Amino acid sequence: MDVEGVRQNDLIGYGIVVGLNGTGDTVRNSPYTEDTLTYMLERLGVNVQGEDIKPNNAAAVLVTATLPSFARNGSTIDVSVSSIGDAKSLEGGTLILTPLKGADNEVYAVSQGSIIVSGLDVQAQAARETRGTPTTGAIPNGARVEREISYDFNRRESLVLALRDPDFTTAARIEDAINGAYGAQVAFMRDPGTVDLDLRGIQGSPSRILADIENLPVSVSVPARIVIDEKSGTIVLGEDVTISKVAIAQGNISIKVVESPVVSQPNPFASGESITLPRSSITIGQTGSKNIAMLEPNVTLSELISGLNALGVTPQETADIIRTMKAAGALHADLIIR
């Protein structure tokens, strides 16, 4: 649950990472890196006009951060650093003082510090191995807030509570819980995602009232939902997922083609040419021994999983079965595919 008007703000900045071990930007593909270094050195009193700078130990980056609600001057926030040039890795680099601006183009924080990179890039003469993304990194507490966003929260006479997952049942329970705690009609359900709160009839500051409301026990109504992440092959099923009576057929046909060419050569000192004769072998088979299963009506989550496991299907095949069951109208749940 969130409070209307209390929000985070995104920050962004352009900066330079130095101290790389020859894994930075190249001048030909990233000329702006050289221009930025020249401008920065001139501001520090170093004249580099006409010099040939090859910044292979520096990289141009974009720095992003999120300014929390009620952030005060001097507090620190985490930042993310991402290369925008052709740098191979940011490992071992240090971000030089970078201002971070909001959507209004005002500077709200400045960032500087050593970058932590979780990715790995190892290269040899004939091989290269990469793990993760070495061109991105993070600086914990790497930015210091320099400007506050003015917001007098305690002068408000009403609050709007916004549900992160709109639901009629949950919103009604929140209204009942608040009104029951204060013994008056101070909360009003506007829609499944919004509950209005009138503070004029409640003693205490808005901050204290909101702190008390946050601790009220409310049973959240969770809709039946299935989430499928096709990239990772992850399937998450809610406990209220049920299906109607349905028959599931699942089978895999495997086709194996093997090419074994044979070379026919003439006898020694005989006239003729070597000829390659094709030899192909094709094998067709079907995997799996239990390809048809019957699931009875109102099957629960555990029974559904047991039925799918009985078919011996893989996670990808399970996702296909779930999508087909939803299309057939036998699956009673919201299907979310990412």
XYZ file of N, CA, C and O in Angstrom, residues 85-251:
668
model
N 29.876 3.426 -23.972
C 30.838 3.332 -25.064
C 31.168 1.887 -25.376
O 30.359 0.979 -25.177
N 32.379 1.661 -25.854
C 32.801 0.301 -26.203
C 33.759 -0.283 -25.177
O 34.593 -1.130 -25.511
N 33.654 0.172 -23.927
C 34.488 -0.392 -22.867
C 34.162 -1.867 -22.669
O 33.008 -2.289 -22.774
N 35.197 -2.655 -22.383
C 35.010 -4.089 -22.188
C 34.609 -4.425 -20.759
O 33.918 -5.409 -20.524
N 35.064 -3.640 -19.792
C 34.757 -3.925 -18.399
C 34.985 -2.673 -17.560
O 35.868 -1.863 -17.870
N 34.186 -2.532 -16.499
C 34.343 -1.434 -15.550
C 34.997 -1.899 -14.254
O 35.047 -1.140 -13.285
N 35.502 -3.108 -14.256
C 36.102 -3.664 -13.044
C 37.325 -2.853 -12.625
O 38.200 -2.551 -13.433
N 37.375 -2.513 -11.349
C 38.501 -1.755 -10.807
C 38.428 -0.263 -11.048
O 39.348 0.468 -10.682
N 37.357 0.221 -11.662
C 37.245 1.633 -11.989
C 36.698 2.467 -10.845
O 36.080 1.972 -9.903
N 36.922 3.778 -10.951
C 36.432 4.747 -9.969
C 35.642 5.823 -10.694
O 36.139 6.420 -11.657
N 34.443 6.059 -10.233
C 33.599 7.097 -10.822
C 34.026 8.458 -10.297
O 34.122 8.667 -9.083
N 34.288 9.392 -11.214
C 34.648 10.756 -10.841
C 33.379 11.547 -10.551
O 32.310 11.256 -11.095
N 33.508 12.553 -9.692
C 32.381 13.348 -9.213
C 31.378 13.647 -10.329
O 31.697 14.318 -11.309
N 30.150 13.120 -10.152
C 29.116 13.215 -11.185
C 27.837 13.782 -10.586
O 27.293 13.215 -9.639
N 27.333 14.895 -11.109
C 26.037 15.415 -10.627
C 24.879 14.581 -11.175
O 24.887 14.174 -12.339
N 23.884 14.349 -10.338
C 22.699 13.579 -10.727
C 21.502 14.524 -10.749
O 21.214 15.203 -9.765
N 20.812 14.544 -11.883
C 19.713 15.482 -12.088
C 18.376 14.752 -12.132
O 18.296 13.582 -12.484
N 17.319 15.497 -11.788
C 15.965 14.977 -11.873
C 15.320 15.356 -13.184
O 15.954 15.894 -14.099
N 13.999 15.099 -13.286
C 13.280 15.408 -14.516
C 13.205 16.905 -14.776
O 13.017 17.336 -15.917
N 13.370 17.731 -13.730
C 13.333 19.187 -13.889
C 14.703 19.775 -14.198
O 14.879 20.992 -14.173
N 15.698 18.903 -14.468
C 17.069 19.308 -14.818
C 17.789 19.992 -13.663
O 18.780 20.704 -13.870
N 17.332 19.800 -12.445
C 18.001 20.322 -11.258
C 18.853 19.223 -10.638
O 18.496 18.045 -10.662
N 20.002 19.607 -10.066
C 20.908 18.652 -9.431
C 20.416 18.359 -8.018
O 20.264 19.275 -7.203
N 20.174 17.072 -7.735
C 19.692 16.668 -6.415
C 20.717 15.849 -5.640
O 20.565 15.681 -4.426
N 21.723 15.316 -6.315
C 22.741 14.520 -5.629
C 24.005 14.499 -6.474
O 23.972 14.800 -7.678
N 25.126 14.189 -5.833
C 26.400 14.012 -6.528
C 26.955 12.648 -6.159
O 26.787 12.171 -5.032
N 27.596 12.004 -7.132
C 28.059 10.634 -6.936
C 29.551 10.528 -7.228
O 30.067 11.173 -8.145
N 30.216 9.675 -6.454
C 31.634 9.390 -6.666
C 32.005 8.166 -5.835
O 31.469 7.954 -4.748
N 32.935 7.352 -6.354
C 33.385 6.209 -5.581
C 33.819 5.053 -6.450
O 33.730 5.086 -7.686
N 34.287 3.995 -5.805
C 34.755 2.791 -6.496
C 33.576 1.921 -6.892
O 32.621 1.759 -6.135
N 33.659 1.357 -8.089
C 32.563 0.583 -8.659
C 32.728 -0.895 -8.315
O 33.826 -1.454 -8.408
N 31.618 -1.519 -7.941
C 31.581 -2.957 -7.694
C 30.940 -3.618 -8.907
O 29.790 -3.322 -9.251
N 31.678 -4.502 -9.570
C 31.216 -5.185 -10.779
C 31.057 -6.661 -10.468
O 31.988 -7.299 -9.961
N 29.884 -7.212 -10.776
C 29.638 -8.637 -10.530
C 29.969 -9.489 -11.743
O 30.151 -10.698 -11.619
N 30.039 -8.877 -12.938
C 30.346 -9.639 -14.141
C 31.841 -9.901 -14.284
O 32.687 -9.309 -13.594
N 32.184 -10.791 -15.208
C 33.575 -11.189 -15.444
C 33.800 -11.360 -16.930
O 32.986 -11.963 -17.633
N 34.926 -10.810 -17.412
C 35.282 -10.930 -18.824
C 36.755 -11.313 -18.914
O 37.644 -10.520 -18.611
N 37.010 -12.568 -19.312
C 38.377 -13.085 -19.427
C 38.634 -13.407 -20.892
O 37.855 -14.122 -21.524
N 39.736 -12.883 -21.442
C 40.027 -13.057 -22.862
C 41.463 -13.514 -23.045
O 42.387 -12.991 -22.412
N 41.648 -14.510 -23.896
C 42.966 -15.004 -24.275
C 43.115 -14.853 -25.780
O 42.262 -14.276 -26.453
N 44.193 -15.414 -26.338
C 44.451 -15.266 -27.760
C 43.396 -15.961 -28.617
O 42.995 -15.448 -29.665
N 42.912 -17.108 -28.166
C 41.967 -17.874 -28.994
C 40.664 -18.174 -28.280
O 39.877 -18.981 -28.763
N 40.413 -17.542 -27.164
C 39.177 -17.825 -26.434
C 38.800 -16.614 -25.599
O 39.648 -15.795 -25.246
N 37.515 -16.539 -25.315
C 36.999 -15.462 -24.472
C 35.816 -15.983 -23.692
O 34.949 -16.642 -24.249
N 35.780 -15.690 -22.396
C 34.721 -16.158 -21.530
C 34.135 -14.972 -20.766
O 34.869 -14.175 -20.179
N 32.798 -14.852 -20.795
C 32.115 -13.748 -20.136
C 31.059 -14.299 -19.201
O 30.288 -15.183 -19.577
N 31.018 -13.788 -17.991
C 30.004 -14.151 -17.009
C 29.328 -12.867 -16.529
O 29.993 -11.948 -16.076
N 28.011 -12.813 -16.629
C 27.300 -11.624 -16.215
C 27.515 -10.483 -17.197
O 27.745 -10.677 -18.386
N 27.465 -9.258 -16.678
C 27.640 -8.059 -17.493
C 28.714 -7.194 -16.860
O 28.435 -6.420 -15.935
N 29.955 -7.303 -17.310
C 31.049 -6.536 -16.694
C 31.012 -5.057 -17.024
O 31.811 -4.296 -16.472
N 30.140 -4.622 -17.924
C 30.068 -3.209 -18.280
C 29.054 -2.445 -17.435
O 28.753 -1.286 -17.719
N 28.493 -3.082 -16.430
C 27.614 -2.413 -15.481
C 28.092 -2.706 -14.070
O 28.723 -3.737 -13.814
N 27.809 -1.795 -13.168
C 28.228 -1.971 -11.791
C 27.395 -1.116 -10.861
O 26.437 -0.450 -11.274
N 27.747 -1.129 -9.600
C 27.007 -0.384 -8.591
C 27.979 0.219 -7.589
O 29.101 -0.272 -7.405
N 27.538 1.300 -6.941
C 28.286 1.928 -5.860
C 27.336 2.051 -4.673
O 26.483 2.935 -4.649
N 27.424 1.160 -3.680
C 26.556 1.287 -2.499
C 26.829 2.596 -1.763
O 27.994 2.949 -1.507
N 25.774 3.312 -1.446
C 25.890 4.621 -0.783
C 26.829 5.532 -1.563
O 27.604 6.301 -0.981
N 26.761 5.443 -2.884
C 27.715 6.163 -3.723
C 27.311 7.570 -4.093
O 28.060 8.246 -4.805
N 26.134 8.034 -3.655
C 25.701 9.396 -3.967
C 25.230 10.074 -2.688
O 24.610 9.438 -1.825
N 25.513 11.380 -2.603
C 25.092 12.156 -1.438
C 24.048 13.182 -1.870
O 24.229 13.901 -2.847
N 22.937 13.209 -1.143
C 21.843 14.111 -1.465
C 22.251 15.547 -1.165
O 22.727 15.843 -0.058
N 22.085 16.431 -2.144
C 22.447 17.841 -1.995
C 21.228 18.767 -2.015
O 21.344 19.931 -1.670
N 20.077 18.265 -2.441
C 18.878 19.095 -2.501
C 17.679 18.266 -2.056
O 17.493 17.140 -2.513
N 16.870 18.828 -1.181
C 15.676 18.149 -0.702
C 14.466 18.543 -1.545
O 14.409 19.643 -2.096
N 13.516 17.621 -1.614
C 12.238 17.914 -2.261
C 11.261 18.355 -1.175
O 10.885 17.564 -0.300
N 10.890 19.620 -1.191
C 10.031 20.169 -0.142
C 8.647 19.541 -0.207
O 8.012 19.481 -1.260
N 8.174 19.053 0.935
C 6.844 18.441 1.016
C 6.429 18.430 2.485
O 7.002 17.699 3.298
N 5.432 19.264 2.846
C 4.958 19.358 4.226
C 3.861 18.328 4.441
O 2.666 18.599 4.258
N 4.263 17.147 4.819
C 3.316 16.040 4.954
C 2.357 16.243 6.116
O 1.175 15.877 6.039
N 2.814 16.835 7.215
C 1.996 16.942 8.419
C 0.912 18.008 8.334
O 0.126 18.172 9.266
N 0.854 18.758 7.255
C -0.208 19.746 7.088
C -1.421 19.194 6.327
O -2.409 19.906 6.147
N -1.348 17.964 5.920
C -2.443 17.383 5.150
C -3.635 17.059 6.059
O -3.470 16.603 7.191
N -4.835 17.275 5.539
C -6.070 16.972 6.258
C -6.720 15.683 5.770
O -7.705 15.227 6.350
N -6.178 15.115 4.727
C -6.698 13.851 4.210
C -5.567 13.099 3.530
O -4.575 13.698 3.099
N -5.727 11.791 3.447
C -4.755 10.931 2.788
C -5.485 10.026 1.805
O -6.658 9.677 2.006
N -4.791 9.648 0.771
C -5.315 8.705 -0.212
C -4.399 7.484 -0.198
O -3.212 7.586 -0.532
N -4.942 6.360 0.213
C -4.186 5.110 0.259
C -4.379 4.367 -1.050
O -5.521 4.077 -1.434
N -3.289 4.062 -1.740
C -3.341 3.386 -3.042
C -2.837 1.955 -2.893
O -1.705 1.731 -2.439
N -3.665 0.983 -3.264
C -3.275 -0.423 -3.195
C -2.354 -0.761 -4.363
O -2.613 -0.363 -5.503
N -1.302 -1.467 -4.099
C -0.380 -1.860 -5.163
C -1.008 -2.887 -6.096
O -0.722 -2.901 -7.292
N -1.863 -3.751 -5.556
C -2.617 -4.708 -6.371
C -4.098 -4.454 -6.119
O -4.655 -4.939 -5.124
N -4.754 -3.664 -6.981
C -6.165 -3.326 -6.754
C -7.039 -4.567 -6.620
O -6.945 -5.503 -7.412
N -7.893 -4.552 -5.593
C -8.790 -5.681 -5.356
C -9.953 -5.183 -4.505
O -9.755 -4.517 -3.484
N -11.187 -5.481 -4.913
C -12.359 -5.008 -4.182
C -12.382 -5.538 -2.751
O -12.656 -4.803 -1.801
N -12.100 -6.820 -2.590
C -12.166 -7.429 -1.265
C -11.129 -6.833 -0.329
O -11.423 -6.494 0.827
N -9.906 -6.688 -0.788
C -8.847 -6.137 0.049
C -9.136 -4.685 0.417
O -8.932 -4.270 1.569
N -9.611 -3.876 -0.541
C -9.930 -2.481 -0.245
C -11.043 -2.381 0.785
O -11.008 -1.526 1.686
N -12.058 -3.238 0.688
C -13.145 -3.228 1.667
C -12.649 -3.627 3.050
O -13.076 -3.065 4.066
N -11.740 -4.583 3.124
C -11.189 -4.992 4.413
C -10.357 -3.884 5.042
O -10.365 -3.698 6.265
N -9.620 -3.117 4.211
C -8.848 -1.990 4.743
C -9.786 -0.930 5.309
O -9.552 -0.374 6.395
N -10.859 -0.631 4.592
C -11.835 0.344 5.090
C -12.422 -0.102 6.425
O -12.518 0.685 7.382
N -12.820 -1.366 6.518
C -13.406 -1.869 7.759
C -12.398 -1.855 8.907
O -12.753 -1.538 10.060
N -11.140 -2.193 8.621
C -10.127 -2.229 9.676
C -9.847 -0.840 10.235
O -9.722 -0.656 11.458
N -9.749 0.153 9.370
C -9.474 1.521 9.837
C -10.658 2.076 10.621
O -10.499 2.653 11.712
N -11.879 1.916 10.094
C -13.059 2.422 10.794
C -13.275 1.709 12.120
O -13.699 2.327 13.109
N -12.962 0.414 12.168
C -13.094 -0.313 13.423
C -12.071 0.118 14.457
O -12.363 0.141 15.654
N -10.862 0.470 14.009
C -9.823 0.882 14.947
C -10.119 2.243 15.567
O -9.817 2.480 16.744
N -10.732 3.167 14.799
C -10.986 4.521 15.303
C -12.439 4.713 15.735
O -12.787 5.780 16.278
N -13.294 3.723 15.530
C -14.666 3.824 15.980
C -15.464 4.893 15.280
O -16.438 5.421 15.859
N -15.109 5.263 14.074
C -15.824 6.287 13.312
C -15.612 6.028 11.833
O -14.689 5.300 11.425
N -16.480 6.656 11.026
C -16.384 6.496 9.575
C -15.368 7.509 9.046
O -15.720 8.587 8.579
N -14.079 7.131 9.098
C -13.013 8.013 8.626
C -12.389 7.505 7.329
O -11.703 8.258 6.632
N -12.598 6.252 6.994
C -12.055 5.667 5.767
C -13.195 5.390 4.804
O -14.276 4.932 5.206
N -12.983 5.684 3.531
C -14.006 5.502 2.509
C -13.361 4.828 1.295
O -12.389 5.333 0.746
N -13.918 3.702 0.901
C -13.422 2.978 -0.263
C -13.939 3.658 -1.526
O -15.139 3.691 -1.783
N -13.030 4.217 -2.314
C -13.408 4.904 -3.547
C -13.545 3.913 -4.708
O -14.491 3.968 -5.490
N -12.569 3.015 -4.860
C -12.557 2.004 -5.912
C -11.650 0.881 -5.449
O -11.072 0.956 -4.354
N -11.503 -0.185 -6.224
C -10.678 -1.314 -5.740
C -9.221 -0.987 -5.502
O -8.514 -1.786 -4.869
N -8.760 0.144 -5.975
C -7.354 0.494 -5.776
C -7.131 1.690 -4.892
O -5.978 2.090 -4.673
N -8.197 2.300 -4.330
C -8.049 3.549 -3.593
C -8.963 3.565 -2.377
O -10.140 3.203 -2.462
N -8.412 4.001 -1.239
C -9.173 4.209 -0.004
C -8.856 5.611 0.500
O -7.690 5.931 0.767
N -9.889 6.467 0.625
C -9.717 7.831 1.133
C -9.781 7.818 2.651
O -10.585 7.091 3.257
N -8.941 8.670 3.268
C -8.862 8.743 4.720
C -9.003 10.190 5.155
O -8.198 11.049 4.780
N -10.054 10.495 5.951
C -10.306 11.836 6.468
C -9.619 11.969 7.829
O -9.981 11.275 8.791
N -8.630 12.871 7.920
C -7.843 13.026 9.139
C -8.426 14.031 10.110
O -7.930 14.163 11.236
N -9.454 14.756 9.722
C -9.958 15.832 10.576
C -10.604 15.313 11.855
O -10.625 16.012 12.864
N -11.124 14.102 11.817
C -11.758 13.559 13.013
C -10.854 12.655 13.822
O -11.338 11.940 14.719
N -9.550 12.657 13.531
C -8.608 11.778 14.222
C -7.568 12.641 14.926
O -7.017 13.587 14.343
N -7.300 12.327 16.188
C -6.284 13.048 16.948
C -4.889 12.558 16.563
O -4.664 11.366 16.406
N -3.954 13.505 16.420
C -2.576 13.163 16.108
C -2.160 13.684 14.751
O -2.985 14.105 13.931
N -0.861 13.680 14.525
C -0.323 14.156 13.255
C -0.547 13.111 12.173
O -0.700 11.915 12.463
N -0.558 13.528 10.890
C -0.715 12.549 9.805
C 0.346 11.458 9.832
O 0.043 10.296 9.513
N 1.563 11.814 10.202
C 2.623 10.801 10.254
C 2.325 9.746 11.308
O 2.502 8.537 11.076
N 1.869 10.184 12.492
C 1.556 9.230 13.556
C 0.335 8.387 13.205
O 0.288 7.177 13.460
N -0.659 9.011 12.587
C -1.862 8.266 12.185
C -1.511 7.196 11.159
O -1.978 6.050 11.242
N -0.682 7.557 10.186
C -0.298 6.591 9.160
C 0.522 5.456 9.757
O 0.398 4.300 9.339
N 1.364 5.773 10.749
C 2.141 4.722 11.415
C 1.221 3.737 12.122
O 1.474 2.518 12.116
N 0.144 4.233 12.744
C -0.804 3.337 13.410
C -1.576 2.492 12.397
O -1.844 1.304 12.624
N -1.954 3.100 11.270
C -2.715 2.371 10.258
C -1.879 1.258 9.639
O -2.388 0.171 9.336
N -0.592 1.501 9.448
C 0.274 0.487 8.829
C 0.345 -0.793 9.649
O 0.626 -1.865 9.104
N 0.095 -0.703 10.962
C 0.199 -1.874 11.831
C -1.126 -2.594 12.020
O -1.197 -3.571 12.764
N -2.203 -2.126 11.357
C -3.482 -2.809 11.472
C -3.450 -4.113 10.677
O -3.052 -4.119 9.506
N -3.871 -5.234 11.270
C -3.873 -6.513 10.521
C -5.003 -6.556 9.502
O -6.164 -6.318 9.826
N -4.660 -6.831 8.262
C -5.628 -6.943 7.178
C -5.296 -8.190 6.379
O -4.144 -8.392 5.964
N -6.302 -9.025 6.155
C -6.118 -10.226 5.348
C -6.229 -9.845 3.876
O -7.264 -9.342 3.433
N -5.163 -10.060 3.133
C -5.109 -9.674 1.725
C -5.713 -10.772 0.874
O -5.380 -11.962 1.028
N -6.606 -10.388 -0.002
C -7.216 -11.344 -0.934
C -6.313 -11.503 -2.150
O -6.105 -10.556 -2.907
N -5.751 -12.674 -2.290
C -4.825 -12.939 -3.397
C -5.566 -13.683 -4.501
O -6.082 -14.790 -4.270
N -5.665 -13.131 -5.690
C -6.378 -13.830 -6.774
C -5.590 -15.038 -7.263
O -4.355 -15.091 -7.131
N -6.322 -15.999 -7.786
C -5.664 -17.165 -8.380
C -4.864 -16.707 -9.600
O -5.406 -16.096 -10.513
N -3.583 -17.009 -9.590
C -2.716 -16.463 -10.632
C -1.572 -17.431 -10.921
O -1.042 -18.082 -10.012
N -1.202 -17.504 -12.190
C -0.049 -18.294 -12.629
C 0.868 -17.366 -13.409
O 0.426 -16.669 -14.326
N 2.140 -17.356 -13.047
C 3.130 -16.512 -13.711
C 4.155 -17.419 -14.379
O 4.729 -18.303 -13.728
N 4.366 -17.178 -15.677
C 5.328 -17.965 -16.453
C 6.396 -17.022 -16.987
O 6.080 -16.059 -17.695
N 7.644 -17.269 -16.620
C 8.780 -16.521 -17.148
C 9.456 -17.388 -18.194
O 10.167 -18.340 -17.871
N 9.207 -17.074 -19.471
C 9.700 -17.928 -20.544
C 11.213 -17.855 -20.696
O 11.836 -18.789 -21.192
N 11.832 -16.743 -20.283
C 13.287 -16.617 -20.433
C 14.030 -17.582 -19.521
O 15.003 -18.208 -19.932
N 13.579 -17.680 -18.275
C 14.273 -18.546 -17.314
C 13.595 -19.895 -17.149
O 14.136 -20.776 -16.487
N 12.388 -20.061 -17.719
C 11.671 -21.317 -17.556
C 11.044 -21.494 -16.186
O 10.763 -22.621 -15.768
N 10.795 -20.384 -15.483
C 10.226 -20.436 -14.141
C 8.707 -20.359 -14.211
O 8.151 -19.534 -14.931
N 8.027 -21.209 -13.442
C 6.569 -21.227 -13.359
C 6.173 -21.137 -11.892
O 6.609 -21.945 -11.068
N 5.349 -20.138 -11.543
C 4.873 -19.944 -10.174
C 3.350 -20.014 -10.195
O 2.698 -19.281 -10.943
N 2.781 -20.891 -9.360
C 1.336 -21.082 -9.300
C 0.833 -20.701 -7.916
O 1.417 -21.098 -6.898
N -0.252 -19.905 -7.858
C -0.873 -19.560 -6.583
C -1.638 -20.730 -6.001
O -2.016 -21.673 -6.709
N -1.926 -20.653 -4.693
C -2.565 -21.788 -4.020
C -4.038 -21.943 -4.385
O -4.621 -23.013 -4.182
N -4.687 -20.905 -4.903
C -6.105 -20.978 -5.234
C -6.361 -21.386 -6.676
O -7.493 -21.288 -7.158
N -5.340 -21.837 -7.375
C -5.507 -22.248 -8.764
C -6.264 -23.568 -8.822
O -5.894 -24.544 -8.177
N -7.358 -23.595 -9.604
C -8.131 -24.824 -9.810
C -8.396 -25.001 -11.293
O -8.333 -24.047 -12.072
N -8.723 -26.234 -11.677
C -9.038 -26.512 -13.075
C -10.279 -27.390 -13.133
O -10.628 -28.082 -12.165
N -10.953 -27.335 -14.258
C -12.092 -28.216 -14.493
C -11.586 -29.565 -14.997
O -10.395 -29.742 -15.288
N -12.525 -30.508 -15.143
C -12.143 -31.828 -15.624
C -11.617 -31.718 -17.040
O -12.260 -31.140 -17.918
N -10.439 -32.256 -17.263
C -9.789 -32.104 -18.549
C -8.859 -33.285 -18.775
O -8.302 -33.851 -17.824
N -8.706 -33.679 -20.024
C -7.753 -34.715 -20.424
C -6.568 -34.041 -21.090
O -6.740 -33.147 -21.928
N -5.372 -34.447 -20.703
C -4.144 -33.852 -21.221
C -3.361 -34.912 -21.972
O -3.086 -35.987 -21.430
N -3.023 -34.621 -23.209
C -2.172 -35.501 -24.016
C -0.868 -34.774 -24.264
O -0.858 -33.628 -24.712
N 0.225 -35.430 -23.964
C 1.532 -34.811 -24.133
C 2.483 -35.850 -24.689
O 2.663 -36.924 -24.123
N 3.078 -35.569 -25.822
C 4.038 -36.495 -26.395
C 5.049 -35.748 -27.227
O 4.733 -34.734 -27.844
